[in-house]
Structures are given as C-alpha cells and as structure tokens.
C-alpha cells in the first residue's frame, strides 16, 4: 500500500501553472468502449496558441494492492479549443480492471510527449466500468424466448397396456391355484405311498410268523 500511496501522491503533486483548470464534464459512470465528451475551462485553452495534447494514464494497483504500476499515453496531440470527444474509452490506453484513470490537457509546444509540458487541466481519478452484455439484467441474463414444451396428447387412443405388468398379473392369478392343486396332489401321493409301505411291512411280519 505504501507504493500505491506514494505513486498517487506523486501524480497529484506535479507542479501546475497558475492557470490550470479542472474539466467541466462529469467522470461518473464511464463505461469501457463508450465515447466520453471532455470539456475544460475556456481560459486555459485561450492562453495557448499551440495545439493541445490530451494524455490519459491508468494506475494498476495489482491484485493485492502492495505494488502499483502506472501507464500513460497520448490520446491526441492536435486539439484546438476547449473540448474533445474521447472515443472507445480507454483506447489507446490499456484497460485495467479496477484501475484508477486520469486525463490531462497539456501544452504541446516543444515536446508533445514530455511529462514536463505545462498542464492546463487535470481530471480527478475515476474508474471505468466493464461493458454490460447485451440482454443482461441485474438479476442475470435475459430469459430466452423458448419455453419448455408441454407433452402432446397421443392421438392413437388410450395409453398402451404394460405387457410386462399384465404378464406378471396373469402369472400370479394362474399360478396360485395351480400351486394349491399341486400341493393337494403331492399330499395324496405321499399318503398313498405311506399306506402302501405300511401294508408291505405288515405282509413281511406275517411271513415270519411261526405256526
């Protein structure tokens, strides 16, 4: 944070001539890619017969804010008068998410790119918002026009019968009586076998009787 504060203080402490003025336009709600109409005091421009330079700078505070970098470019070097439309903000300056931007009007006499040229107007630091996606809302993306289609009723008549369920039902209906009948037949068969075995045992006993 110390480096960031020092960088901002140094940028704000650049010596300005007594005639330096502020921009008269607002820097609120600036959106990336939009056009920004810049205007500054007429007196500041009237004092110079030379073309004016408009420079823009951005301070990149980094992810943790411990180290900051500043980038500066000339937006134009041929302004006359006291207004200019900056198209495609922040081009040609790089776009930095969360960066601090500032615009200056300088006297282009001598060296147009020199940071020591007189500053005639300086903006406050401002942010540039990201472009909103087309159709997006605060609550999320706009709903699409398509909606879930409702099931269409079948035109072929009543719903088809589940053959598997029907087969199971018939099997149960037929199988239960069949099992009962088989149980009765088996019981009768076992009883008959038991009776025949008993008769054979009795016959063997009679064969061993001694007269």
GROMACS .gro file of C-alpha atoms in nm:
model
  211
    1UNK     CA    1   0.000   0.000   0.000
    2UNK     CA    2   0.294   0.235   0.063
    3UNK     CA    3   0.400   0.219  -0.302
    4UNK     CA    4   0.044   0.291  -0.418
    5UNK     CA    5   0.003   0.592  -0.190
    6UNK     CA    6   0.340   0.729  -0.293
    7UNK     CA    7   0.252   0.691  -0.661
    8UNK     CA    8  -0.081   0.870  -0.623
    9UNK     CA    9   0.070   1.148  -0.416
   10UNK     CA   10   0.350   1.193  -0.670
   11UNK     CA   11   0.098   1.211  -0.955
   12UNK     CA   12  -0.108   1.468  -0.769
   13UNK     CA   13   0.196   1.671  -0.669
   14UNK     CA   14   0.311   1.754  -1.023
   15UNK     CA   15   0.366   2.128  -1.041
   16UNK     CA   16   0.084   2.306  -1.225
   17UNK     CA   17   0.079   2.655  -1.367
   18UNK     CA   18  -0.149   2.907  -1.201
   19UNK     CA   19  -0.392   2.894  -1.493
   20UNK     CA   20  -0.455   2.520  -1.461
   21UNK     CA   21  -0.826   2.435  -1.457
   22UNK     CA   22  -1.047   2.137  -1.400
   23UNK     CA   23  -1.256   1.953  -1.654
   24UNK     CA   24  -1.615   2.073  -1.660
   25UNK     CA   25  -1.766   1.740  -1.765
   26UNK     CA   26  -1.856   1.453  -1.533
   27UNK     CA   27  -1.647   1.139  -1.498
   28UNK     CA   28  -1.921   0.939  -1.326
   29UNK     CA   29  -2.036   0.610  -1.478
   30UNK     CA   30  -1.777   0.592  -1.755
   31UNK     CA   31  -1.814   0.261  -1.942
   32UNK     CA   32  -1.543   0.082  -2.137
   33UNK     CA   33  -1.584   0.122  -2.511
   34UNK     CA   34  -1.806   0.429  -2.482
   35UNK     CA   35  -1.742   0.785  -2.600
   36UNK     CA   36  -1.653   1.044  -2.337
   37UNK     CA   37  -1.705   1.413  -2.412
   38UNK     CA   38  -1.425   1.610  -2.248
   39UNK     CA   39  -1.456   1.983  -2.181
   40UNK     CA   40  -1.238   2.221  -1.984
   41UNK     CA   41  -1.225   2.590  -1.899
   42UNK     CA   42  -1.205   2.820  -2.199
   43UNK     CA   43  -0.946   3.041  -2.028
   44UNK     CA   44  -0.696   2.756  -2.010
   45UNK     CA   45  -0.713   2.697  -2.386
   46UNK     CA   46  -0.722   3.066  -2.473
   47UNK     CA   47  -0.382   3.120  -2.314
   48UNK     CA   48  -0.215   2.894  -2.569
   49UNK     CA   49  -0.188   2.935  -2.943
   50UNK     CA   50  -0.033   2.590  -2.984
   51UNK     CA   51  -0.223   2.263  -3.034
   52UNK     CA   52  -0.312   2.089  -2.712
   53UNK     CA   53  -0.231   1.732  -2.610
   54UNK     CA   54  -0.469   1.510  -2.417
   55UNK     CA   55  -0.292   1.241  -2.218
   56UNK     CA   56  -0.451   0.959  -2.023
   57UNK     CA   57  -0.295   0.747  -1.754
   58UNK     CA   58  -0.404   0.447  -1.550
   59UNK     CA   59  -0.270   0.319  -1.221
   60UNK     CA   60  -0.279  -0.059  -1.189
   61UNK     CA   61  -0.297  -0.137  -0.819
   62UNK     CA   62  -0.236  -0.509  -0.868
   63UNK     CA   63  -0.426  -0.793  -0.707
   64UNK     CA   64  -0.302  -0.736  -0.350
   65UNK     CA   65  -0.259  -0.359  -0.374
   66UNK     CA   66   0.100  -0.380  -0.250
   67UNK     CA   67   0.260  -0.287  -0.582
   68UNK     CA   68   0.126  -0.035  -0.833
   69UNK     CA   69   0.221   0.041  -1.192
   70UNK     CA   70   0.130   0.349  -1.396
   71UNK     CA   71   0.080   0.364  -1.773
   72UNK     CA   72   0.039   0.686  -1.976
   73UNK     CA   73  -0.034   0.752  -2.343
   74UNK     CA   74  -0.133   1.043  -2.565
   75UNK     CA   75  -0.496   1.023  -2.670
   76UNK     CA   76  -0.447   1.307  -2.920
   77UNK     CA   77  -0.189   1.576  -2.994
   78UNK     CA   78  -0.389   1.811  -3.216
   79UNK     CA   79  -0.670   1.960  -3.010
   80UNK     CA   80  -0.771   2.322  -3.059
   81UNK     CA   81  -1.035   2.480  -2.843
   82UNK     CA   82  -1.174   2.357  -2.515
   83UNK     CA   83  -1.348   2.025  -2.594
   84UNK     CA   84  -1.272   1.682  -2.733
   85UNK     CA   85  -1.462   1.353  -2.771
   86UNK     CA   86  -1.264   1.055  -2.649
   87UNK     CA   87  -1.394   0.755  -2.846
   88UNK     CA   88  -1.363   0.393  -2.735
   89UNK     CA   89  -1.257   0.473  -2.379
   90UNK     CA   90  -0.990   0.392  -2.261
   91UNK     CA   91  -0.826   0.326  -2.602
   92UNK     CA   92  -0.538   0.372  -2.681
   93UNK     CA   93  -0.469   0.327  -2.311
   94UNK     CA   94  -0.483  -0.029  -2.183
   95UNK     CA   95  -0.790  -0.146  -1.996
   96UNK     CA   96  -0.714  -0.238  -1.635
   97UNK     CA   97  -0.983  -0.393  -1.418
   98UNK     CA   98  -1.020  -0.179  -1.106
   99UNK     CA   99  -0.763   0.072  -1.234
  100UNK     CA  100  -0.755   0.442  -1.148
  101UNK     CA  101  -0.775   0.660  -1.460
  102UNK     CA  102  -0.689   1.027  -1.507
  103UNK     CA  103  -0.695   1.266  -1.805
  104UNK     CA  104  -0.483   1.577  -1.857
  105UNK     CA  105  -0.473   1.858  -2.110
  106UNK     CA  106  -0.119   1.975  -2.182
  107UNK     CA  107   0.052   2.234  -2.396
  108UNK     CA  108   0.205   2.057  -2.697
  109UNK     CA  109   0.466   2.323  -2.764
  110UNK     CA  110   0.817   2.183  -2.753
  111UNK     CA  111   0.773   1.811  -2.681
  112UNK     CA  112   0.426   1.666  -2.714
  113UNK     CA  113   0.512   1.355  -2.516
  114UNK     CA  114   0.707   1.529  -2.242
  115UNK     CA  115   0.559   1.493  -1.895
  116UNK     CA  116   0.713   1.830  -1.805
  117UNK     CA  117   0.497   2.026  -2.051
  118UNK     CA  118   0.251   2.264  -1.883
  119UNK     CA  119  -0.071   2.105  -1.756
  120UNK     CA  120  -0.375   2.316  -1.841
  121UNK     CA  121  -0.646   2.090  -1.699
  122UNK     CA  122  -0.649   1.770  -1.497
  123UNK     CA  123  -0.934   1.536  -1.413
  124UNK     CA  124  -0.986   1.359  -1.081
  125UNK     CA  125  -0.909   0.989  -1.066
  126UNK     CA  126  -1.204   0.786  -1.192
  127UNK     CA  127  -1.293   0.426  -1.271
  128UNK     CA  128  -1.410   0.268  -1.594
  129UNK     CA  129  -1.689   0.015  -1.569
  130UNK     CA  130  -1.698  -0.302  -1.777
  131UNK     CA  131  -1.929  -0.324  -2.075
  132UNK     CA  132  -2.265  -0.484  -1.997
  133UNK     CA  133  -2.356  -0.784  -2.209
  134UNK     CA  134  -2.645  -0.726  -2.444
  135UNK     CA  135  -2.970  -0.850  -2.294
  136UNK     CA  136  -2.823  -0.890  -1.944
  137UNK     CA  137  -3.013  -0.763  -1.639
  138UNK     CA  138  -2.922  -0.700  -1.277
  139UNK     CA  139  -3.072  -1.033  -1.176
  140UNK     CA  140  -2.895  -1.228  -1.452
  141UNK     CA  141  -2.913  -1.288  -1.824
  142UNK     CA  142  -3.238  -1.215  -2.001
  143UNK     CA  143  -3.466  -1.517  -2.037
  144UNK     CA  144  -3.481  -1.672  -2.378
  145UNK     CA  145  -3.800  -1.676  -2.581
  146UNK     CA  146  -3.815  -2.052  -2.587
  147UNK     CA  147  -4.011  -2.228  -2.315
  148UNK     CA  148  -4.035  -2.596  -2.221
  149UNK     CA  149  -4.283  -2.766  -2.449
  150UNK     CA  150  -4.575  -2.939  -2.282
  151UNK     CA  151  -4.626  -3.308  -2.361
  152UNK     CA  152  -4.860  -3.361  -2.653
  153UNK     CA  153  -5.154  -3.597  -2.601
  154UNK     CA  154  -5.141  -3.914  -2.805
  155UNK     CA  155  -5.387  -3.930  -3.093
  156UNK     CA  156  -5.378  -4.310  -3.119
  157UNK     CA  157  -5.628  -4.375  -2.840
  158UNK     CA  158  -5.590  -4.491  -2.479
  159UNK     CA  159  -5.243  -4.546  -2.344
  160UNK     CA  160  -5.080  -4.877  -2.426
  161UNK     CA  161  -5.110  -5.153  -2.168
  162UNK     CA  162  -4.793  -5.253  -1.997
  163UNK     CA  163  -4.743  -5.607  -2.125
  164UNK     CA  164  -4.487  -5.691  -1.860
  165UNK     CA  165  -4.718  -5.594  -1.575
  166UNK     CA  166  -5.006  -5.779  -1.742
  167UNK     CA  167  -4.798  -6.095  -1.779
  168UNK     CA  168  -4.697  -6.085  -1.414
  169UNK     CA  169  -5.057  -6.039  -1.307
  170UNK     CA  170  -5.179  -6.330  -1.515
  171UNK     CA  171  -4.897  -6.548  -1.390
  172UNK     CA  172  -4.991  -6.475  -1.031
  173UNK     CA  173  -5.360  -6.535  -1.099
  174UNK     CA  174  -5.294  -6.868  -1.268
  175UNK     CA  175  -5.001  -6.980  -1.058
  176UNK     CA  176  -5.160  -6.957  -0.713
  177UNK     CA  177  -5.442  -7.209  -0.779
  178UNK     CA  178  -5.201  -7.437  -0.964
  179UNK     CA  179  -4.966  -7.444  -0.668
  180UNK     CA  180  -5.254  -7.527  -0.438
  181UNK     CA  181  -5.364  -7.812  -0.664
  182UNK     CA  182  -5.011  -7.948  -0.686
  183UNK     CA  183  -4.982  -7.938  -0.309
  184UNK     CA  184  -5.302  -8.145  -0.272
  185UNK     CA  185  -5.189  -8.398  -0.532
  186UNK     CA  186  -4.850  -8.428  -0.366
  187UNK     CA  187  -5.011  -8.480  -0.024
  188UNK     CA  188  -5.238  -8.755  -0.161
  189UNK     CA  189  -4.945  -8.922  -0.335
  190UNK     CA  190  -4.734  -8.920  -0.019
  191UNK     CA  191  -5.025  -9.058   0.181
  192UNK     CA  192  -5.077  -9.340  -0.070
  193UNK     CA  193  -4.707  -9.426  -0.065
  194UNK     CA  194  -4.709  -9.429   0.312
  195UNK     CA  195  -5.012  -9.662   0.315
  196UNK     CA  196  -4.851  -9.900   0.063
  197UNK     CA  197  -4.530  -9.910   0.267
  198UNK     CA  198  -4.729  -9.991   0.580
  199UNK     CA  199  -4.905 -10.279   0.404
  200UNK     CA  200  -4.570 -10.420   0.289
  201UNK     CA  201  -4.434 -10.411   0.642
  202UNK     CA  202  -4.741 -10.600   0.767
  203UNK     CA  203  -4.702 -10.862   0.494
  204UNK     CA  204  -4.339 -10.920   0.589
  205UNK     CA  205  -4.436 -10.965   0.952
  206UNK     CA  206  -4.691 -11.230   0.859
  207UNK     CA  207  -4.427 -11.420   0.662
  208UNK     CA  208  -4.214 -11.454   0.976
  209UNK     CA  209  -4.493 -11.584   1.197
  210UNK     CA  210  -4.411 -11.940   1.323
  211UNK     CA  211  -4.702 -12.183   1.332
   0.00000   0.00000   0.00000
